[in-house]
Amino acid sequence: PPGVTVVLLAVGSARPGAVGDTLILTRLERDTEPLSVRIPTQGSQAPLGSILRDFEAIQREQRECSACTDRQDWWDRRSRLDLRMQTLIQSLQFHVLGCWRGLLLPSPPGKSPTLLQECSRLIPELQGCGWRDP
């Protein structure tokens, strides 16, 4: 529908069955060509595999927390899990997505350059700063 943007995140790996170290971000909008960006993470401060392991641990502890019957203990656990999740999301934003996190934002209404046009302009600028397209 008009005004709806869908962003897909997928994990890729060069080895089948291995935890991937590359994030594929695809953005879909009506009347616009899909835009996909390959984001390597192996050299980042927070490799994707590490973030995924942390996320799985948080989910596991959340299930354990849900079974907790002591109200104070439940709140203590829940607060710690919330802080860990906040830290995880910030790591994903700043250390994995980096400059590409802007692709998660909705497009401004009205006439504006398409993302494809913006990326075409941005990529040479990034390369001028030392970024290399993997």
PDB file of C-alpha atoms in Angstrom, residues 48-58:
ATOM      1  CA  LEU A  48      26.918 -10.293  13.728  1.00  0.00           C
ATOM      2  CA  GLY A  49      27.543 -13.788  15.126  1.00  0.00           C
ATOM      3  CA  SER A  50      28.193 -12.288  18.553  1.00  0.00           C
ATOM      4  CA  ILE A  51      25.019 -10.204  18.422  1.00  0.00           C
ATOM      5  CA  LEU A  52      22.958 -13.234  17.357  1.00  0.00           C
ATOM      6  CA  ARG A  53      24.359 -15.327  20.232  1.00  0.00           C
ATOM      7  CA  ASP A  54      23.541 -12.534  22.697  1.00  0.00           C
ATOM      8  CA  PHE A  55      20.007 -12.293  21.287  1.00  0.00           C
ATOM      9  CA  GLU A  56      19.481 -16.054  21.654  1.00  0.00           C
ATOM     10  CA  ALA A  57      20.710 -15.878  25.272  1.00  0.00           C
ATOM     11  CA  ILE A  58      18.301 -13.013  26.015  1.00  0.00           C
TER      12      ILE A  58
END
